[in-house]
Amino acid sequence: MLGKTANGLFWMYRYMERAENTARLIETGQRIALTRLNQTDDEWASVLQSADCLYGFRAAHDEMSRDLAVDWMLRSKDNPSSILSSVNAARQNARLVRTAITGEVWEAVNSAYMALKTALARKVSERDLPSTLRLIRHHAALVRGVTHGTMLRNDIYDFARLGTFLERADNTARILDVKYYVLLPSARAVGTSLDNVQWESILRSVSAKGGFRMEYGAGGGPREIAAFLILDKRMPRSLAFCASKLCDNLNYLGNEDDAGAASRARVGALENGLLSQSIDDIFDFGLHEFLQKTLEELSSISRQIEQDFRFYA
């Protein structure tokens, strides 16, 4: 496989996953903000920080407001991680690798771009925001569905999956970090009804409420929710699930030259290190600190994957 094809597949699926998860991050900020008393627009700086786009926002705007923050994350052309920018980048990469993907996948990506270009042509009102976020998730799910249903399980598929699960793990960690470290009003609120409502919002935002209720019924508090989203390998958006899939697809890509050995070692170190701890150990260490360390490890894995597969160039 040519390097530009592997790179195009990897980033096409990263960008599609990023668009969906940015929508989820906006929804998380919205839901949690609604539970807070005396909220101010400055709190949206926390959401932008978790999305890793606060610096760019500050450079472009002199003030902070909810409307400006949401618009920056939704459709700003000056924000390379905005949803519109991400879907556009996914489409550009899909065009580069059209001979490697099925017609159905191309049509789904192109349809996502056309629909979102129309939906995000103008500023989205607060009333229309929920339906717009649902539209984004719908198109991301459509791309994922036709990928599963039409693509051969070969190295093309493996690079697509690497991009997907790296980005998904990164965003699950960021969504959890928004809740625990940034948006909780104070340490005194931990364990209160407000804290529980905010954790419930996190479950909804990662489409995990149904699965969590199947596992824990009406019970289960913050520790169980955090364990479900970090350590449960059955939950498709958990950190442990994503790491497991990264390992699987790197194994499939291995050949007689042992391509990807260093990447597999890094993912294995993440699985056997940070993700091998109990949830009590994680909380004792500090959830924010754990999530930040995980994000650093995921960034290192991404760089290692690109380095390992340079032989495709």
Tab-separated table of C-alpha atoms in Angstrom:
chain	number	residue	atom	x	y	z
A	1	MET	CA	0.000	0.000	0.000
A	2	LEU	CA	1.262	3.494	-0.832
A	3	GLY	CA	2.008	5.759	2.084
A	4	LYS	CA	-0.446	8.406	0.905
A	5	THR	CA	-3.238	5.800	0.828
A	6	ALA	CA	-2.520	4.525	4.332
A	7	ASN	CA	-2.271	8.103	5.581
A	8	GLY	CA	-5.499	9.097	3.822
A	9	LEU	CA	-7.455	6.205	5.310
A	10	PHE	CA	-6.063	6.772	8.794
A	11	TRP	CA	-6.975	10.464	8.811
A	12	MET	CA	-10.265	10.121	6.950
A	13	TYR	CA	-11.639	7.984	9.748
A	14	ARG	CA	-9.995	10.054	12.477
A	15	TYR	CA	-11.700	13.172	11.150
A	16	MET	CA	-15.125	11.494	10.911
A	17	GLU	CA	-14.776	10.210	14.454
A	18	ARG	CA	-13.597	13.652	15.585
A	19	ALA	CA	-16.668	15.320	14.093
A	20	GLU	CA	-18.992	12.961	15.951
A	21	ASN	CA	-17.132	13.279	19.213
A	22	THR	CA	-16.929	17.059	19.035
A	23	ALA	CA	-20.724	16.975	18.778
A	24	ARG	CA	-20.789	14.768	21.859
A	25	LEU	CA	-18.461	17.146	23.687
A	26	ILE	CA	-20.722	20.107	22.914
A	27	GLU	CA	-23.707	18.110	24.148
A	28	THR	CA	-21.832	17.216	27.330
A	29	GLY	CA	-21.070	20.859	28.007
A	30	GLN	CA	-24.701	21.788	27.351
A	31	ARG	CA	-26.133	19.113	29.617
A	32	ILE	CA	-23.741	19.737	32.477
A	33	ALA	CA	-24.096	23.513	32.252
A	34	LEU	CA	-27.863	23.121	32.672
A	35	THR	CA	-27.293	21.484	36.065
A	36	ARG	CA	-25.247	24.353	37.422
A	37	LEU	CA	-26.397	27.356	39.395
A	38	ASN	CA	-24.973	30.792	38.637
A	39	GLN	CA	-23.368	29.564	35.454
A	40	THR	CA	-21.332	32.008	33.382
A	41	ASP	CA	-20.227	31.967	29.774
A	42	ASP	CA	-16.621	31.670	30.958
A	43	GLU	CA	-17.350	28.049	31.793
A	44	TRP	CA	-17.306	27.277	28.077
A	45	ALA	CA	-13.574	27.955	28.150
A	46	SER	CA	-13.351	24.656	30.004
A	47	VAL	CA	-15.109	22.813	27.194
A	48	LEU	CA	-12.852	24.459	24.601
A	49	GLN	CA	-9.834	23.509	26.682
A	50	SER	CA	-10.937	19.885	26.782
A	51	ALA	CA	-11.443	19.965	23.007
A	52	ASP	CA	-7.883	21.316	22.705
A	53	CYS	CA	-9.023	24.387	20.778
A	54	LEU	CA	-9.047	27.103	23.455
A	55	TYR	CA	-5.814	28.701	22.259
A	56	GLY	CA	-7.146	29.191	18.740
A	57	PHE	CA	-10.421	30.551	20.083
A	58	ARG	CA	-8.630	33.105	22.276
A	59	ALA	CA	-6.578	34.229	19.269
A	60	ALA	CA	-9.731	34.771	17.214
A	61	HIS	CA	-12.050	36.274	19.856
A	62	ASP	CA	-11.637	38.933	22.514
A	63	GLU	CA	-14.515	37.667	24.650
A	64	MET	CA	-15.901	34.351	25.809
A	65	SER	CA	-19.541	33.416	25.370
A	66	ARG	CA	-21.539	30.256	24.972
A	67	ASP	CA	-22.683	31.211	21.475
A	68	LEU	CA	-19.171	32.009	20.258
A	69	ALA	CA	-17.747	28.827	21.794
A	70	VAL	CA	-20.394	26.560	20.266
A	71	ASP	CA	-20.083	28.266	16.890
A	72	TRP	CA	-16.280	27.861	17.008
A	73	MET	CA	-16.610	24.131	17.667
A	74	LEU	CA	-19.427	23.610	15.179
A	75	ARG	CA	-18.502	25.449	12.021
A	76	SER	CA	-15.585	27.871	12.221
A	77	LYS	CA	-13.278	27.579	9.207
A	78	ASP	CA	-10.503	29.040	11.373
A	79	ASN	CA	-10.774	26.072	13.747
A	80	PRO	CA	-9.229	22.980	12.106
A	81	SER	CA	-10.993	20.778	14.663
A	82	SER	CA	-14.474	22.210	14.162
A	83	ILE	CA	-17.111	19.766	13.011
A	84	LEU	CA	-17.418	21.367	9.586
A	85	SER	CA	-13.626	21.460	9.157
A	86	SER	CA	-13.329	17.841	10.269
A	87	VAL	CA	-15.991	16.551	7.878
A	88	ASN	CA	-14.463	18.570	5.050
A	89	ALA	CA	-11.035	17.080	5.808
A	90	ALA	CA	-12.553	13.584	5.944
A	91	ARG	CA	-14.107	14.143	2.516
A	92	GLN	CA	-10.829	15.403	1.062
A	93	ASN	CA	-9.025	12.319	2.349
A	94	ALA	CA	-11.825	10.083	1.059
A	95	ARG	CA	-11.373	11.602	-2.389
A	96	LEU	CA	-7.645	10.798	-2.243
A	97	VAL	CA	-8.325	7.133	-1.413
A	98	ARG	CA	-11.428	6.552	-3.544
A	99	THR	CA	-9.868	3.493	-5.184
A	100	ALA	CA	-9.325	1.953	-1.739
A	101	ILE	CA	-12.847	2.434	-0.374
A	102	THR	CA	-16.184	1.191	-1.646
A	103	GLY	CA	-18.618	3.378	-3.531
A	104	GLU	CA	-21.020	3.193	-0.616
A	105	VAL	CA	-18.411	4.569	1.787
A	106	TRP	CA	-17.606	7.459	-0.544
A	107	GLU	CA	-21.289	8.267	-0.977
A	108	ALA	CA	-21.814	8.255	2.798
A	109	VAL	CA	-18.887	10.599	3.425
A	110	ASN	CA	-19.891	12.917	0.591
A	111	SER	CA	-23.503	12.935	1.792
A	112	ALA	CA	-22.336	13.815	5.312
A	113	TYR	CA	-20.358	16.753	3.983
A	114	MET	CA	-23.204	18.072	1.816
A	115	ALA	CA	-25.782	17.763	4.607
A	116	LEU	CA	-23.590	19.422	7.228
A	117	LYS	CA	-22.435	22.146	4.863
A	118	THR	CA	-26.106	23.089	4.494
A	119	ALA	CA	-26.974	22.683	8.190
A	120	LEU	CA	-23.959	24.728	9.305
A	121	ALA	CA	-24.159	27.405	6.612
A	122	ARG	CA	-25.319	29.856	9.254
A	123	LYS	CA	-25.104	30.140	13.009
A	124	VAL	CA	-27.075	27.427	14.804
A	125	SER	CA	-29.588	28.694	17.333
A	126	GLU	CA	-29.818	27.195	20.798
A	127	ARG	CA	-33.239	25.788	19.883
A	128	ASP	CA	-31.863	24.020	16.789
A	129	LEU	CA	-28.649	22.802	18.399
A	130	PRO	CA	-29.951	19.404	19.640
A	131	SER	CA	-31.299	18.445	16.201
A	132	THR	CA	-28.077	19.599	14.531
A	133	LEU	CA	-25.986	17.480	16.885
A	134	ARG	CA	-28.239	14.489	16.163
A	135	LEU	CA	-27.742	15.054	12.415
A	136	ILE	CA	-23.967	14.983	12.871
A	137	ARG	CA	-24.111	11.744	14.858
A	138	HIS	CA	-26.490	10.239	12.293
A	139	HIS	CA	-24.131	10.819	9.375
A	140	ALA	CA	-21.108	9.606	11.330
A	141	ALA	CA	-23.008	6.418	12.167
A	142	LEU	CA	-23.945	5.993	8.504
A	143	VAL	CA	-20.287	6.156	7.432
A	144	ARG	CA	-19.383	3.669	10.147
A	145	GLY	CA	-22.211	1.351	9.143
A	146	VAL	CA	-21.394	1.202	5.429
A	147	THR	CA	-17.732	0.691	6.334
A	148	HIS	CA	-18.624	-2.364	8.404
A	149	GLY	CA	-21.050	-3.628	5.804
A	150	THR	CA	-19.076	-3.178	2.580
A	151	MET	CA	-15.310	-3.075	3.236
A	152	LEU	CA	-12.981	-6.047	2.903
A	153	ARG	CA	-11.190	-6.986	6.127
A	154	ASN	CA	-7.704	-6.209	4.852
A	155	ASP	CA	-4.976	-3.643	5.527
A	156	ILE	CA	-7.230	-0.880	4.159
A	157	TYR	CA	-9.812	-1.695	6.800
A	158	ASP	CA	-7.131	-1.952	9.494
A	159	PHE	CA	-5.804	1.568	8.880
A	160	ALA	CA	-9.359	2.871	8.954
A	161	ARG	CA	-9.936	1.197	12.307
A	162	LEU	CA	-6.683	2.515	13.765
A	163	GLY	CA	-7.791	6.065	12.999
A	164	THR	CA	-11.245	5.438	14.422
A	165	PHE	CA	-10.190	3.951	17.751
A	166	LEU	CA	-7.320	6.356	18.411
A	167	GLU	CA	-9.673	9.284	17.983
A	168	ARG	CA	-12.470	7.642	19.959
A	169	ALA	CA	-10.259	6.869	22.943
A	170	ASP	CA	-8.906	10.414	22.901
A	171	ASN	CA	-12.393	11.887	22.940
A	172	THR	CA	-13.811	9.575	25.607
A	173	ALA	CA	-10.972	10.692	27.875
A	174	ARG	CA	-11.703	14.345	27.075
A	175	ILE	CA	-15.432	14.001	27.754
A	176	LEU	CA	-14.728	12.397	31.127
A	177	ASP	CA	-12.238	15.125	31.934
A	178	VAL	CA	-14.775	17.857	31.194
A	179	LYS	CA	-17.044	16.393	33.835
A	180	TYR	CA	-14.724	15.553	36.641
A	181	TYR	CA	-11.997	18.145	36.572
A	182	VAL	CA	-13.433	21.194	34.869
A	183	LEU	CA	-17.203	21.520	35.233
A	184	LEU	CA	-17.943	20.208	38.718
A	185	PRO	CA	-18.755	23.317	40.795
A	186	SER	CA	-16.664	22.327	43.810
A	187	ALA	CA	-15.279	19.360	45.696
A	188	ARG	CA	-18.224	19.686	48.085
A	189	ALA	CA	-20.566	18.646	45.262
A	190	VAL	CA	-18.921	15.230	44.874
A	191	GLY	CA	-21.422	12.521	45.805
A	192	THR	CA	-24.414	14.863	45.794
A	193	SER	CA	-27.475	14.676	43.548
A	194	LEU	CA	-25.840	17.329	41.336
A	195	ASP	CA	-22.788	15.114	40.906
A	196	ASN	CA	-24.990	12.137	39.997
A	197	VAL	CA	-26.949	14.143	37.418
A	198	GLN	CA	-23.713	15.232	35.766
A	199	TRP	CA	-22.406	11.657	35.597
A	200	GLU	CA	-25.730	10.649	34.057
A	201	SER	CA	-25.146	13.327	31.416
A	202	ILE	CA	-21.787	11.777	30.598
A	203	LEU	CA	-23.438	8.385	30.008
A	204	ARG	CA	-25.985	9.959	27.672
A	205	SER	CA	-23.326	11.857	25.753
A	206	VAL	CA	-21.364	8.713	24.882
A	207	SER	CA	-24.505	6.637	24.183
A	208	ALA	CA	-23.726	4.442	27.163
A	209	LYS	CA	-26.825	4.857	29.332
A	210	GLY	CA	-28.601	1.772	27.995
A	211	GLY	CA	-25.563	-0.471	28.313
A	212	PHE	CA	-24.817	0.813	31.791
A	213	ARG	CA	-28.370	0.146	32.963
A	214	MET	CA	-28.204	-3.389	31.558
A	215	GLU	CA	-25.097	-3.982	33.623
A	216	TYR	CA	-25.931	-2.135	36.841
A	217	GLY	CA	-29.700	-1.713	36.798
A	218	ALA	CA	-30.933	1.339	38.657
A	219	GLY	CA	-27.844	1.309	40.864
A	220	GLY	CA	-24.323	2.366	40.129
A	221	GLY	CA	-22.725	5.676	40.983
A	222	PRO	CA	-19.759	7.703	39.778
A	223	ARG	CA	-17.190	4.966	40.399
A	224	GLU	CA	-19.219	2.415	38.442
A	225	ILE	CA	-19.810	4.880	35.593
A	226	ALA	CA	-16.113	5.770	35.414
A	227	ALA	CA	-15.175	2.078	35.479
A	228	PHE	CA	-17.663	1.354	32.695
A	229	LEU	CA	-16.254	4.102	30.457
A	230	ILE	CA	-12.601	3.418	31.246
A	231	LEU	CA	-12.132	-0.290	31.963
A	232	ASP	CA	-15.074	-2.274	30.536
A	233	LYS	CA	-13.934	-3.978	27.313
A	234	ARG	CA	-17.532	-4.664	26.290
A	235	MET	CA	-18.405	-0.962	26.047
A	236	PRO	CA	-17.518	0.253	22.500
A	237	ARG	CA	-16.438	3.722	23.624
A	238	SER	CA	-14.465	2.741	26.692
A	239	LEU	CA	-10.739	3.359	26.807
A	240	ALA	CA	-10.036	-0.349	27.346
A	241	PHE	CA	-12.198	-1.373	24.362
A	242	CYS	CA	-10.439	1.116	22.082
A	243	ALA	CA	-6.978	-0.015	23.229
A	244	SER	CA	-7.952	-3.638	22.613
A	245	LYS	CA	-9.079	-2.866	19.060
A	246	LEU	CA	-5.918	-0.879	18.365
A	247	CYS	CA	-3.903	-3.902	19.411
A	248	ASP	CA	-5.994	-6.248	17.219
A	249	ASN	CA	-5.629	-4.136	14.074
A	250	LEU	CA	-1.913	-3.577	14.616
A	251	ASN	CA	-1.529	-7.346	14.894
A	252	TYR	CA	-3.363	-7.815	11.590
A	253	LEU	CA	-1.002	-5.318	9.933
A	254	GLY	CA	2.128	-7.130	11.118
A	255	ASN	CA	4.154	-8.945	8.454
A	256	GLU	CA	7.491	-10.653	7.972
A	257	ASP	CA	9.238	-7.343	8.680
A	258	ASP	CA	7.299	-7.089	11.958
A	259	ALA	CA	5.757	-3.785	10.913
A	260	GLY	CA	4.100	-1.973	13.775
A	261	ALA	CA	6.055	-3.773	16.514
A	262	ALA	CA	6.868	-0.541	18.337
A	263	SER	CA	3.256	0.621	18.065
A	264	ARG	CA	1.998	-2.687	19.456
A	265	ALA	CA	4.450	-2.355	22.328
A	266	ARG	CA	3.126	1.107	23.166
A	267	VAL	CA	-0.493	-0.025	23.075
A	268	GLY	CA	0.429	-3.045	25.182
A	269	ALA	CA	2.113	-0.772	27.717
A	270	LEU	CA	-1.091	1.294	27.907
A	271	GLU	CA	-3.226	-1.831	28.391
A	272	ASN	CA	-0.899	-3.393	30.963
A	273	GLY	CA	-0.141	-0.137	32.730
A	274	LEU	CA	-2.732	2.607	33.077
A	275	LEU	CA	-5.668	0.465	31.953
A	276	SER	CA	-4.782	-2.476	34.193
A	277	GLN	CA	-5.521	-0.518	37.380
A	278	SER	CA	-8.691	-0.834	39.401
A	279	ILE	CA	-11.100	2.064	39.428
A	280	ASP	CA	-10.250	2.682	43.099
A	281	ASP	CA	-6.574	3.010	42.170
A	282	ILE	CA	-7.510	5.446	39.399
A	283	PHE	CA	-9.566	7.637	41.738
A	284	ASP	CA	-6.824	7.524	44.361
A	285	PHE	CA	-4.293	8.616	41.745
A	286	GLY	CA	-6.666	11.335	40.560
A	287	LEU	CA	-9.081	10.940	37.661
A	288	HIS	CA	-7.935	14.123	35.929
A	289	GLU	CA	-4.287	13.120	36.247
A	290	PHE	CA	-5.082	9.627	34.960
A	291	LEU	CA	-6.952	11.004	31.946
A	292	GLN	CA	-4.200	13.479	31.110
A	293	LYS	CA	-1.619	10.702	31.271
A	294	THR	CA	-3.805	8.552	29.016
A	295	LEU	CA	-4.118	11.379	26.491
A	296	GLU	CA	-0.327	11.720	26.437
A	297	GLU	CA	0.027	7.985	25.816
A	298	LEU	CA	-2.508	8.062	22.979
A	299	SER	CA	-0.659	10.939	21.346
A	300	SER	CA	2.577	8.947	21.551
A	301	ILE	CA	0.864	5.909	20.025
A	302	SER	CA	-0.387	8.020	17.118
A	303	ARG	CA	3.109	9.320	16.389
A	304	GLN	CA	4.541	5.813	16.667
A	305	ILE	CA	2.028	4.386	14.193
A	306	GLU	CA	2.934	7.013	11.622
A	307	GLN	CA	6.611	6.301	12.186
A	308	ASP	CA	6.254	2.514	12.045
A	309	PHE	CA	4.433	2.481	8.730
A	310	ARG	CA	6.662	4.889	6.823
A	311	PHE	CA	7.811	1.883	4.780
A	312	TYR	CA	4.541	2.224	2.853
A	313	ALA	CA	5.767	5.521	1.361
